[in-house]
CSV table of C-alpha atoms in Angstrom, one decimal:
chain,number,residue,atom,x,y,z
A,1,UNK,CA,-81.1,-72.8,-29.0
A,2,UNK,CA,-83.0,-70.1,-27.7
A,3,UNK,CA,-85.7,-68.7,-30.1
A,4,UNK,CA,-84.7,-66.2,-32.9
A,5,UNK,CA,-87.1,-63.8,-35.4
A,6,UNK,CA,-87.0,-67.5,-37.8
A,7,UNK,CA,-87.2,-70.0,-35.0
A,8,UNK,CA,-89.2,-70.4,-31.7
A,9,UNK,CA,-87.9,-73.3,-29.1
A,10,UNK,CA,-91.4,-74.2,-27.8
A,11,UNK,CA,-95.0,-75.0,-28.9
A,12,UNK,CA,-96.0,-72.3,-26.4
A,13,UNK,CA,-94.1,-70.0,-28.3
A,14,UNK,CA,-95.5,-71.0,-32.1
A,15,UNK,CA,-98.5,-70.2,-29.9
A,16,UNK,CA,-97.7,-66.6,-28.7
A,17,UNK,CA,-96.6,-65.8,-32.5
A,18,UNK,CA,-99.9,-67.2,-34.1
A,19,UNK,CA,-101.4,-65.2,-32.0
A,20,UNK,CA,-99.4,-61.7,-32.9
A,21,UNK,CA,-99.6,-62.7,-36.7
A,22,UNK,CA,-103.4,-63.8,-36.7
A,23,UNK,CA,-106.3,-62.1,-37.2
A,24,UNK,CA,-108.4,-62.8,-33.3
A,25,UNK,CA,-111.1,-64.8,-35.2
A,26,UNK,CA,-108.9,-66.3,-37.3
A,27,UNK,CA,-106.6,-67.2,-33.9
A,28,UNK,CA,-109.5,-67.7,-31.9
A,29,UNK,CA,-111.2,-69.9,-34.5
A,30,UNK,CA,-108.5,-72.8,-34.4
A,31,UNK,CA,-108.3,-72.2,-30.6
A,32,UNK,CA,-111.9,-72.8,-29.5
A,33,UNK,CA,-113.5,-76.0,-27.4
A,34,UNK,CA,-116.5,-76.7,-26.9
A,35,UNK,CA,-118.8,-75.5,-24.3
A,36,UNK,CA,-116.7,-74.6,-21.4
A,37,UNK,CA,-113.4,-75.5,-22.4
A,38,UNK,CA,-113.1,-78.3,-20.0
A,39,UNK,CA,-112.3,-81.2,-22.7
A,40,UNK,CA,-109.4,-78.7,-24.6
A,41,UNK,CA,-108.3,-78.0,-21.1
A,42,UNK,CA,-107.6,-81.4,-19.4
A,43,UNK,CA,-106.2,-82.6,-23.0
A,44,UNK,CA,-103.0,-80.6,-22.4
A,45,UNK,CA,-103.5,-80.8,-18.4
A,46,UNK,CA,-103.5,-84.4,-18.1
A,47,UNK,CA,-100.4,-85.4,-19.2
A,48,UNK,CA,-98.9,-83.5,-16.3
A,49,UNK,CA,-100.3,-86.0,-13.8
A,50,UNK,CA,-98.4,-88.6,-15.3
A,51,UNK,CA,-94.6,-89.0,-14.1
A,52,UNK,CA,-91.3,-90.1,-15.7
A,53,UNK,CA,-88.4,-91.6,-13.9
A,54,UNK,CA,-84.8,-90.8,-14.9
A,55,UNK,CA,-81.9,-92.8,-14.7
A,56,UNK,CA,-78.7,-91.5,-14.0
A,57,UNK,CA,-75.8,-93.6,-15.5
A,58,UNK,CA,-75.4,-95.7,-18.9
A,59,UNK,CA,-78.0,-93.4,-21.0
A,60,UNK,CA,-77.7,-94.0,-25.0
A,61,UNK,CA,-75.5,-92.4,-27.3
A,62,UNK,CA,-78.2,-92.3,-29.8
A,63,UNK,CA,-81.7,-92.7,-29.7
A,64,UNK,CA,-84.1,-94.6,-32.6
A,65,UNK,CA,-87.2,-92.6,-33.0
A,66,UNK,CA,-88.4,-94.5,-36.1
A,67,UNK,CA,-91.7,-96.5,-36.7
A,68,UNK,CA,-94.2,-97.4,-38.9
A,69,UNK,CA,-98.2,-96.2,-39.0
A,70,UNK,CA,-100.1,-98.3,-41.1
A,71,UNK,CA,-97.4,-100.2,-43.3
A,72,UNK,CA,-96.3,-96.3,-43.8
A,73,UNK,CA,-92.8,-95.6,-42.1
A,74,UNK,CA,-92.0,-92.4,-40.4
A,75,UNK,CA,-89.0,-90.9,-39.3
A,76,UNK,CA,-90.9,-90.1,-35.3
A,77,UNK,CA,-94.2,-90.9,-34.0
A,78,UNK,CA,-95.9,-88.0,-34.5
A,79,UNK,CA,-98.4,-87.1,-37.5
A,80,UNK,CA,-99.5,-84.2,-38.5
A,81,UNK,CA,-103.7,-85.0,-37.8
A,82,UNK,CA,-106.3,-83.7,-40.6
A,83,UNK,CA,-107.6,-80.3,-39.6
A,84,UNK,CA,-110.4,-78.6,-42.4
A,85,UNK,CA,-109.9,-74.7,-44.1
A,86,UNK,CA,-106.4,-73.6,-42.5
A,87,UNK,CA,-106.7,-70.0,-43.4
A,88,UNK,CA,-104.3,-69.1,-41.2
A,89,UNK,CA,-101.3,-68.9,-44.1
A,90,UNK,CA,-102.5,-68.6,-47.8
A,91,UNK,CA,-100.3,-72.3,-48.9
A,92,UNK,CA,-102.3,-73.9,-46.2
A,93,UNK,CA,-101.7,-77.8,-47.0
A,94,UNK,CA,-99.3,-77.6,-49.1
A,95,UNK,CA,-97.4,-75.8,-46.6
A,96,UNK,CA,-97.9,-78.9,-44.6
A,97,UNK,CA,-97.1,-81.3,-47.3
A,98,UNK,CA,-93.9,-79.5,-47.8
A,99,UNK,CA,-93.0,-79.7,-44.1
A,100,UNK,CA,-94.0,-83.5,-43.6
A,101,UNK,CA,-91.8,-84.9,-46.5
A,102,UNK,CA,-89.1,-83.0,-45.4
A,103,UNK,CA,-89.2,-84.1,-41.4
A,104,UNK,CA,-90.1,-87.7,-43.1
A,105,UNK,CA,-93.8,-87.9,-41.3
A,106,UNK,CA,-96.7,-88.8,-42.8
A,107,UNK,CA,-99.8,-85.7,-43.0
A,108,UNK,CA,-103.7,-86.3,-43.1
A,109,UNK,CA,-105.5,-84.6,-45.7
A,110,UNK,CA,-109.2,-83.7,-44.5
A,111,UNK,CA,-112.0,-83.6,-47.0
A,112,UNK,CA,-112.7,-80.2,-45.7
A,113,UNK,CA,-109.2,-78.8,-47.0
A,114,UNK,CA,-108.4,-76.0,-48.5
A,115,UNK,CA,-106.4,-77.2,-51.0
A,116,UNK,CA,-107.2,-80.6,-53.3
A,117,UNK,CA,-105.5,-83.5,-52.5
A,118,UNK,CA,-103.8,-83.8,-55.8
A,119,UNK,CA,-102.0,-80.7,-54.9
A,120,UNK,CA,-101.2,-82.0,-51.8
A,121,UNK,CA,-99.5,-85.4,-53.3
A,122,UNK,CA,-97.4,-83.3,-55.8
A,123,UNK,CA,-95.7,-82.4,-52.6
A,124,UNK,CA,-95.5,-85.5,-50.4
A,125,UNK,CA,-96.2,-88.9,-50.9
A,126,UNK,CA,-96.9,-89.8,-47.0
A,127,UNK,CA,-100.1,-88.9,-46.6
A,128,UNK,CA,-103.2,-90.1,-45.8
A,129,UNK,CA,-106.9,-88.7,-46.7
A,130,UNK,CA,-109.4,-88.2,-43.6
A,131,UNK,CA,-113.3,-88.0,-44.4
A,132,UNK,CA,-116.8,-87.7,-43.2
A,133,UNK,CA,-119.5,-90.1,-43.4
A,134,UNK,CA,-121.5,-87.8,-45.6
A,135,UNK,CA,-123.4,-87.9,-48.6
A,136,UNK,CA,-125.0,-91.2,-50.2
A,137,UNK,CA,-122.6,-94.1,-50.5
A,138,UNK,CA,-121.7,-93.5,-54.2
A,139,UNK,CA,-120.6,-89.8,-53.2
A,140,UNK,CA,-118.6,-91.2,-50.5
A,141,UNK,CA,-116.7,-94.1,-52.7
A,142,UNK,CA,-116.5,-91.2,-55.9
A,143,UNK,CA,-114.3,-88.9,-52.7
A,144,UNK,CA,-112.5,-92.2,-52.3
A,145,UNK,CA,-111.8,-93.7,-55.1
A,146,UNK,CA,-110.6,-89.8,-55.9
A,147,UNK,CA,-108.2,-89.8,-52.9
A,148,UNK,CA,-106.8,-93.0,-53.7
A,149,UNK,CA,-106.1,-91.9,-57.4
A,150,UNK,CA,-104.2,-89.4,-56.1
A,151,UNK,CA,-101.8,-91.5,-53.9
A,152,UNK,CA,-103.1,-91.6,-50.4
A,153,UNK,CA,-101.7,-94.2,-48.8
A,154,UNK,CA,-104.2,-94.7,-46.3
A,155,UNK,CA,-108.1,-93.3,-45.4
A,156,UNK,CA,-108.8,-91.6,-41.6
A,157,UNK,CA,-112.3,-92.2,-41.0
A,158,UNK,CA,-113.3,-89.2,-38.4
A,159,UNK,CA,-116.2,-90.2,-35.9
A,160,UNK,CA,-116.1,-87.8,-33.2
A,161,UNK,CA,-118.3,-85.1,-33.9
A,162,UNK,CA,-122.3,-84.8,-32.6
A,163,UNK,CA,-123.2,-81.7,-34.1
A,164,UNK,CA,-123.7,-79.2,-31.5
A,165,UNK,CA,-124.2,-76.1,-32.4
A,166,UNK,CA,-122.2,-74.9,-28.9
A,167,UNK,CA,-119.4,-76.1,-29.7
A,168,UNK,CA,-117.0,-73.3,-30.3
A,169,UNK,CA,-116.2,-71.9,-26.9
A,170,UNK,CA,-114.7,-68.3,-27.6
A,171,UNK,CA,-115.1,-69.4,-30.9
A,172,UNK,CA,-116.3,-65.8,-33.7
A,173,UNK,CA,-118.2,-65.6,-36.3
A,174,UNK,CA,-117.0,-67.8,-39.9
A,175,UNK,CA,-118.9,-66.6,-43.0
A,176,UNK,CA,-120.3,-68.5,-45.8
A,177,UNK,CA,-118.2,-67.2,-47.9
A,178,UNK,CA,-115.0,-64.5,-48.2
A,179,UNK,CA,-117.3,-62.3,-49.8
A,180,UNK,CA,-117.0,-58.0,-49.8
A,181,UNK,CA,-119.4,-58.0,-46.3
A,182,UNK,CA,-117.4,-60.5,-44.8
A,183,UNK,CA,-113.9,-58.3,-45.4
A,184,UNK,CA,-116.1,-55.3,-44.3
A,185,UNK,CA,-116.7,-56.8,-41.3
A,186,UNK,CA,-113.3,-58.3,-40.4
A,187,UNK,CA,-111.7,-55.1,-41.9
A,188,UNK,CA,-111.0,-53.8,-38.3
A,189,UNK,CA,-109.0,-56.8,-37.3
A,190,UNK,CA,-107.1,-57.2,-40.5
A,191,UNK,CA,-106.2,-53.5,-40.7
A,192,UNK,CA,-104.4,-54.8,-37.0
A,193,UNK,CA,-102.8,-57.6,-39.0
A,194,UNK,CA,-101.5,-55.8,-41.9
A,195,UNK,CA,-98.8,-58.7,-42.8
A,196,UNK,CA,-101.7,-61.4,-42.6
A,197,UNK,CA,-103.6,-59.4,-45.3
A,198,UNK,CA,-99.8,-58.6,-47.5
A,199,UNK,CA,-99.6,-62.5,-47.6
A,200,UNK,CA,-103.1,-63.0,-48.9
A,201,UNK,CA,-102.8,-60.2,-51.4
A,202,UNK,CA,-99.0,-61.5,-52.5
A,203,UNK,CA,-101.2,-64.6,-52.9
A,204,UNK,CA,-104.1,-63.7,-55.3
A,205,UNK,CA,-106.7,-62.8,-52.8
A,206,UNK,CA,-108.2,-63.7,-49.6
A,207,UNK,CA,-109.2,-67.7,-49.2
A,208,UNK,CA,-112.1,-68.8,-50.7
A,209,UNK,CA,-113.4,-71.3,-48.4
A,210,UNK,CA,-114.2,-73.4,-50.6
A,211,UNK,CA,-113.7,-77.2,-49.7
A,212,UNK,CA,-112.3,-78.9,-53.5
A,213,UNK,CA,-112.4,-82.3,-51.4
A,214,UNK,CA,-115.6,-82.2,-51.4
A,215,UNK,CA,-117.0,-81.7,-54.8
A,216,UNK,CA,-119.1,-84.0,-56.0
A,217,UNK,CA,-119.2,-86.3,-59.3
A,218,UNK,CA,-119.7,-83.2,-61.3
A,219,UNK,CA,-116.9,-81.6,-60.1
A,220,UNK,CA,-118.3,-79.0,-58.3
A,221,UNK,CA,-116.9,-77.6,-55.2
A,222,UNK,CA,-119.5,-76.4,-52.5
A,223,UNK,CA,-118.3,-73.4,-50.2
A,224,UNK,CA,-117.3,-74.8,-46.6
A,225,UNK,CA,-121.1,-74.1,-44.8
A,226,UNK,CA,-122.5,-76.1,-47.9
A,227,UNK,CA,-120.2,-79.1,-47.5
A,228,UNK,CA,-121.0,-78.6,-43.8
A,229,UNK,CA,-124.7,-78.8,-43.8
A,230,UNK,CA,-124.2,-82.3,-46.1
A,231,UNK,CA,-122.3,-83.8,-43.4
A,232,UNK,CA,-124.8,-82.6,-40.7
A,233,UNK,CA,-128.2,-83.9,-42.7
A,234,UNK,CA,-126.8,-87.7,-43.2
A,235,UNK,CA,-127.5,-89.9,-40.2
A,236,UNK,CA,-124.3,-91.1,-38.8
A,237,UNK,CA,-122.7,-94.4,-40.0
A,238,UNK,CA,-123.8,-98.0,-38.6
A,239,UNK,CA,-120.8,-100.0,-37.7
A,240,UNK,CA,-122.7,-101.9,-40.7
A,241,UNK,CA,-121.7,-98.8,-42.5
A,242,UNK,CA,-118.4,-98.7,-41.5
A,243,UNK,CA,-117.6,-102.3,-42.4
A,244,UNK,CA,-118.7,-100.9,-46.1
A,245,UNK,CA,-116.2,-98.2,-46.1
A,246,UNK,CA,-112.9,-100.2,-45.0
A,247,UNK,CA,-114.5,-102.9,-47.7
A,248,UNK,CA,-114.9,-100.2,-50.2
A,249,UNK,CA,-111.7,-98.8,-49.2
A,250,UNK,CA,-109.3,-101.8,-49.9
A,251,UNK,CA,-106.3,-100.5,-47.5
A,252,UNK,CA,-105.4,-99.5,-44.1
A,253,UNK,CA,-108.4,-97.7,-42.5
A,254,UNK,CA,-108.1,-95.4,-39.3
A,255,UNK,CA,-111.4,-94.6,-37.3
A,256,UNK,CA,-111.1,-91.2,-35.7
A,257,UNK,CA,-112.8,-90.6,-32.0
A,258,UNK,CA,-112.9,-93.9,-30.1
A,259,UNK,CA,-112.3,-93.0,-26.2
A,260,UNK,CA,-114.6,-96.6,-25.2
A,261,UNK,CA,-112.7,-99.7,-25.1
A,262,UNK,CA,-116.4,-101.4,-26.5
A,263,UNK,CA,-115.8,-99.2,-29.6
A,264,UNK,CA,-112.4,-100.3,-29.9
A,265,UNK,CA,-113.1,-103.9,-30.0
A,266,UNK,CA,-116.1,-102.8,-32.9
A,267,UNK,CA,-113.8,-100.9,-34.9
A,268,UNK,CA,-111.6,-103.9,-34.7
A,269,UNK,CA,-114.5,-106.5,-36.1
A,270,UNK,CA,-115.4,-104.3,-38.9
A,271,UNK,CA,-111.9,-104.2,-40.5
A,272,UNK,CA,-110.4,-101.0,-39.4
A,273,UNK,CA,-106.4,-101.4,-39.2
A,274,UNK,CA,-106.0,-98.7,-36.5
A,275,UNK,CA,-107.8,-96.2,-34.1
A,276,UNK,CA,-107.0,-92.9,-32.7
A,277,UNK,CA,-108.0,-92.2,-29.6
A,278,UNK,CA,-109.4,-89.0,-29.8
A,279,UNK,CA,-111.8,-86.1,-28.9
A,280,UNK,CA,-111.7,-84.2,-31.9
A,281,UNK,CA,-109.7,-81.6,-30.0
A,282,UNK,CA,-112.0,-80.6,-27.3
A,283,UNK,CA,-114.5,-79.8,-30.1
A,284,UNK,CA,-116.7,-82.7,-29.6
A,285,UNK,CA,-118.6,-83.1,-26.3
A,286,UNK,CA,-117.6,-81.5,-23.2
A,287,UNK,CA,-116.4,-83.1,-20.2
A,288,UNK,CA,-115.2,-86.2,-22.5
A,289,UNK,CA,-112.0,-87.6,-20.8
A,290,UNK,CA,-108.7,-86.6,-21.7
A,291,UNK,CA,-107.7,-88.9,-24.5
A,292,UNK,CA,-104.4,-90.0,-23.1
A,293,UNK,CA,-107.1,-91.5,-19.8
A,294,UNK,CA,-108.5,-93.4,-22.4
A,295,UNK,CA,-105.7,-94.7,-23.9
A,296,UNK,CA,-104.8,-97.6,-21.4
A,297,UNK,CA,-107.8,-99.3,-21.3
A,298,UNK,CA,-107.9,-99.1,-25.2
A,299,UNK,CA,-104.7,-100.6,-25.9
A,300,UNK,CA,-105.5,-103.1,-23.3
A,301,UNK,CA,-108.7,-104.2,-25.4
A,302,UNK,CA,-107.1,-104.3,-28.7
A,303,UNK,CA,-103.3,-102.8,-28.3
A,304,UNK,CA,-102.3,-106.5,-29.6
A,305,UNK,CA,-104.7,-107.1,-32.8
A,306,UNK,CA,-104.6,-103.3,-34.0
A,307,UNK,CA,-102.7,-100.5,-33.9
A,308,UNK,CA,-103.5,-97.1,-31.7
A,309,UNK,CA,-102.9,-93.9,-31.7
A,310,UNK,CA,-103.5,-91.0,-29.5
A,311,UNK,CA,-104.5,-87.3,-30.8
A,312,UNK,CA,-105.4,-84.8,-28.2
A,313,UNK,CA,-103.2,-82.2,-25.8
A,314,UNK,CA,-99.5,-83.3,-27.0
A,315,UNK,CA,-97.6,-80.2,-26.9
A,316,UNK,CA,-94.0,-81.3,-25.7
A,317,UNK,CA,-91.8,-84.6,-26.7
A,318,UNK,CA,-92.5,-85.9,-23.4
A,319,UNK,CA,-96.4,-85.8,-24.1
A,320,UNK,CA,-95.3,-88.0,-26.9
A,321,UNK,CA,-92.8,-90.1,-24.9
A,322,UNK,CA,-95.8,-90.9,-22.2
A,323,UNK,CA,-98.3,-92.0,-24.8
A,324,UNK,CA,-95.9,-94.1,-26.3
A,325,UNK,CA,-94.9,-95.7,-22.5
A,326,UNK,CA,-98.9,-96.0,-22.3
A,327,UNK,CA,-98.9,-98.4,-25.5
A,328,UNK,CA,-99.8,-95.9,-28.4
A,329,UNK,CA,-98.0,-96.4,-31.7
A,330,UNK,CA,-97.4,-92.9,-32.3
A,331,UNK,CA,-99.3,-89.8,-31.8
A,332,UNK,CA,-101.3,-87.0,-34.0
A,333,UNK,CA,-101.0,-83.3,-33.5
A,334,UNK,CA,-103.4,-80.5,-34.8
A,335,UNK,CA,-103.6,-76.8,-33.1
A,336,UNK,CA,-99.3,-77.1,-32.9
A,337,UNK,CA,-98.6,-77.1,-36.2
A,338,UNK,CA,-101.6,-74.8,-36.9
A,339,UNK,CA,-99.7,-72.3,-34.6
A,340,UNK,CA,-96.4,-72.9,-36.5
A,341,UNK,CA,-98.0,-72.5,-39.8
A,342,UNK,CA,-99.6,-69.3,-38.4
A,343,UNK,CA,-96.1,-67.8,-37.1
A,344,UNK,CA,-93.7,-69.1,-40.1
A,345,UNK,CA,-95.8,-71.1,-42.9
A,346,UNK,CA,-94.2,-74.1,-44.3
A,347,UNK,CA,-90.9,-73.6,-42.0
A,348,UNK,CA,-92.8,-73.4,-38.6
A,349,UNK,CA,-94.9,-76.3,-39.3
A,350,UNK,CA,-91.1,-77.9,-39.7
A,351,UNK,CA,-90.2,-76.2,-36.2
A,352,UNK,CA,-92.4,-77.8,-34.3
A,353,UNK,CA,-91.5,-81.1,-35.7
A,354,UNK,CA,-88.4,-80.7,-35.0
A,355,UNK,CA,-89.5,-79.8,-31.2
A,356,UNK,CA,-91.0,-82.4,-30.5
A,357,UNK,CA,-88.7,-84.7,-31.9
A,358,UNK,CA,-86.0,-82.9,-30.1
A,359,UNK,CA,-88.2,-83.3,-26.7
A,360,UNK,CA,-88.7,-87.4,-27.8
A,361,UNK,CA,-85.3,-88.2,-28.1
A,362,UNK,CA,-84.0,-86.2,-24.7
A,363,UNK,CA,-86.7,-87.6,-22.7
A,364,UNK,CA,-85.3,-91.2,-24.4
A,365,UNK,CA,-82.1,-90.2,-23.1
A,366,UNK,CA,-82.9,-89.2,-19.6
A,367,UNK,CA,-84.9,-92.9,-19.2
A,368,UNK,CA,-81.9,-94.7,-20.5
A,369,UNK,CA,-83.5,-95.9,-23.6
A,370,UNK,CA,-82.0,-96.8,-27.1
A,371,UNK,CA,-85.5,-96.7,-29.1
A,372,UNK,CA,-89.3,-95.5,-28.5
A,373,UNK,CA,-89.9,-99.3,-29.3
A,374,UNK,CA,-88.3,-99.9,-25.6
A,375,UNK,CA,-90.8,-97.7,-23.7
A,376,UNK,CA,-93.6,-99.3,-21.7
A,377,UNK,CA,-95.7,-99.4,-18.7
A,378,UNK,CA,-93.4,-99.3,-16.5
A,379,UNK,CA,-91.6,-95.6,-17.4
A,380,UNK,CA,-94.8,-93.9,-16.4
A,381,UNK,CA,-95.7,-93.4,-12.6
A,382,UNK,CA,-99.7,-93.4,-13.0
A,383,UNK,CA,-102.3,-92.1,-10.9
A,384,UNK,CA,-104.7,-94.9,-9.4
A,385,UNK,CA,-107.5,-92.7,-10.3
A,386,UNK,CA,-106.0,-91.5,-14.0
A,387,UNK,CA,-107.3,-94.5,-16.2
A,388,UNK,CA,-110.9,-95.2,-18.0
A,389,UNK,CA,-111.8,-98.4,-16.7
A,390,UNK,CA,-112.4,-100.8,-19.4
A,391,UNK,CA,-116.5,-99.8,-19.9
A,392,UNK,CA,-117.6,-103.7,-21.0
C-alpha cells in the first residue's frame, strides 16, 4: 500500500518523517557515526554488494518466518536492539514494549533507558536487559539480579564501545540535564517543532535524562552524563570478567560487538549462548568493517556451537533475508525503529516491523522458499573480496 498520514511503506520514509517531527539535535543525535561516517555508511551500503537469485516457477504459497533467539521464540528474525535515552517520543520504551508484544518479537532493554525495566515488563514479556560492564561487581550483579526480578528473559552484554570522545559525527550538543538553559538553548529548534514540544507538555514535561537502570543499591538514579562517566572510569572487562557475568547471570547471555572470529571462539569458552555481530552502529571505531563482512567468517568459527546474530545497516527485508542466507539466526535493528518511534510512537515502531517482515517473506517468495530456516549459502551471490577472513 502506498504510504498514508498513519502509515509510511519504507524505512526511508519513517526516516524522512523523523526527520520533519524531530527537533535537528534530537534527529541528528540518533543519526550520528563516528568520525567520518564511513562505518554507518558501509553498514547500509554493503548489503547491496551482495546478490539474490530468483526463481521463477513453483514459489510457496506461504512462507514461515518463525524462530527462536535464545530459547525465546519470535514471530520473524528481527529484534528490536537496546538503544539508551530515546527522547525522540515522551513513552520511549514502553512505546517499544507495546510494539514488540504485539508484532510477537522480542525488545532489549538498555541500562541507559529512559524508562525502568519494570515498566517495560508490565508491557511485554519478551525482552531481554542489555548492560555495561560498569561499576564494581556487586553493582553490576545488584542491576542484574534487578533485571532478572523483573522478567528478563535473557542479559545483552554490549562490548563495542572504546570511548572516544569523536565519535558523534554531525552529532550536537546533549546536556547534563533538561534543565531551564538547556530549553533556552534548544528553544529555537523546538519553537520549529511545535508538535514535538505538545507531546512533551501533554506528557508532564520534557525528559529527564535520567537513566532509572542505572541506580544503584540505594536506589538512586544518576542523570545520563553521570551514569556515563561510571561506565567510562571502569577498565573494560577481562574475558575472566566476562566468564563472571554469564556465571553470575545463570541464563542465556548475548555479547554485543564481536566482528573477529578469535572473539567469537572466546565468547564461546566463557559461557556466552550467542553473539551479535556488531559495530555498535557505526558509533564505535571508524573504518570497522560492515558487520554483515564479518558475519561469514563468524558463523564459520562458531555458527555450529552458538548462536549469531547480526546488528548493523538492515533497513529492508532483504537485508534481513541475506544475513539469514549468510548463517545468522536473526537480526537486530536500532536507528529504524527509532525513526518509526519518532514519526508515529508506539504504532510506527509497529510499521516498520511489519516492513520488514513484509520485505522477509516476499523476498522468501521470489527464492522459492517455504521457511527462513531453508536459506543458506547458496541464495547469496558473494563478492570474492566481500568476506573477513577468519583473523586466527
Amino acid at each position: 500500500m502506498a504510504s498514508t498520514r498513519t502509515w509510511f511503506e519504507s524505512v526511508a520514509e519513517a526516516e524522512r518523517r523523523a526527520r520533519r517531527r524531530l527537533p535537528s539535535s534530537v534527529f541528528q543525535a540518533i543519526r550520528a557515526g563516528v568520525e567520518a561516517g564511513t562505518t554507518l555508511s558501509e553498514n547500509v551500503a554493503a548489503f547491496s554488494r551482495l546478490e539474490l537469485l530468483p526463481a521463477i516457477a513453483g514459489q510457496p504459497s506461504s512462507r514461515a518466518l518463525s524462530t527462536e533467539v535464545m530459547g525465546v521464540p519470535a514471530s520473524l528474525p528481527v529484534l528490536l536492539s537496546p538503544t539508551g535515552v530515546q527522547a525522540v517520543h515522551p513513552d520511549g520504551e514502553v512505546a517499544v514494549a507495546s510494539a514488540a508484544r504485539d508484532a510477537d518479537t522480542i525488545m532489549g532493554v538498555s541500562a541507559f533507558a529512559s524508562s525502568p525495566v519494570e515498566a517495560v515488563a508490565e508491557v511485554t514479556s519478551k525482552f531481554f536487559f542489555q548492560t555495561y560492564w560498569s561499576g564494581s561487581r556487586s553493582l553490576i550483579a545488584h542491576r542484574l539480579d534487578r533485571a532478572k526480578s523483573a522478567g528478563a528473559l535473557g542479559l545483552i552484554v554490549t562490548l563495542d564501545w572504546c570511548f572516544d570522545f569523536r565519535r558523534d559525527w554531525g552529532s550536537p550538543w546533549i546536556p547534563r540535564r533538561m534543565d531551564g538553559n538547556a530549553i533556552l538553548r534548544y528553544m529555537p529548534e523546538l519553537l520549529a517543532r511545535p508538535g514535538y514540544v505538545q507531546r512533551y507538555v501533554r506528557a508532564g514535561g520534557p525528559p529527564s535524562l535520567g537513566v532509572p537502570n542505572m541506580a544503584d543499591e540505594r536506589g538512586e538514579v544518576p542523570a545520563f552524563f553521570d551514569a556515563f562517566e561510571e561506565w567510562m572510569h571502569t577498565p573494560s572487562p577481562s574475558w575472566e570478567d566476562l566468564a563472571w557475568l554469564c556465571s553470575q547471570w545463570q541464563g542465556p547471555v548475548m555479547l554485543k560487538g564481536i566482528t573477529r572470529a578469535s572473539d567469537a571462539r572466546k565468547a564461546r569458552d566463557v559461557g556466552a549462548t550467542a553473539i551479535s555481530v556488531s559495530n555498535h552502529g557505526g558509533n564505535n571505531l571508524d573504518s570497522t568493517p560492515a558487520t554483515i563482512r564479518c558475519l561469514p567468517a563468524i558463523v564459520a568459527a562458531v555458527g555450529d556451537e552458538m548462536e549469531v546474530l547480526l546488528d548493523g545497516g538492515v533497513r529492508r527485508g532483504s537485508d534481513v533475508v541475506k544475513a539469514l542466507a549468510l548463517g545468522a539466526r536473526a537480526v537486530m535493528i536500532g536507528r529504524p525503529y527509532l525513526w518509526g518511534l519518532a514519526a508515529s510512537g508506539s504504532v510506527g515502531v509497529a510499521n516498520v516491523v511489519e516492513i520488514l517482515r513484509a520485505g522477509i517473506s516476499e523476498t522468501l517468495y521470489a527464492l522459492g522458499k517455504d521457511s527462513v530456516h531453508d536459506l543458506g549459502r547458496a541464495d547469496v551471490l558473494m563478492p570474492d573480496s566481500f568476506a573477513i577472513g577468519d583473523d586466527e
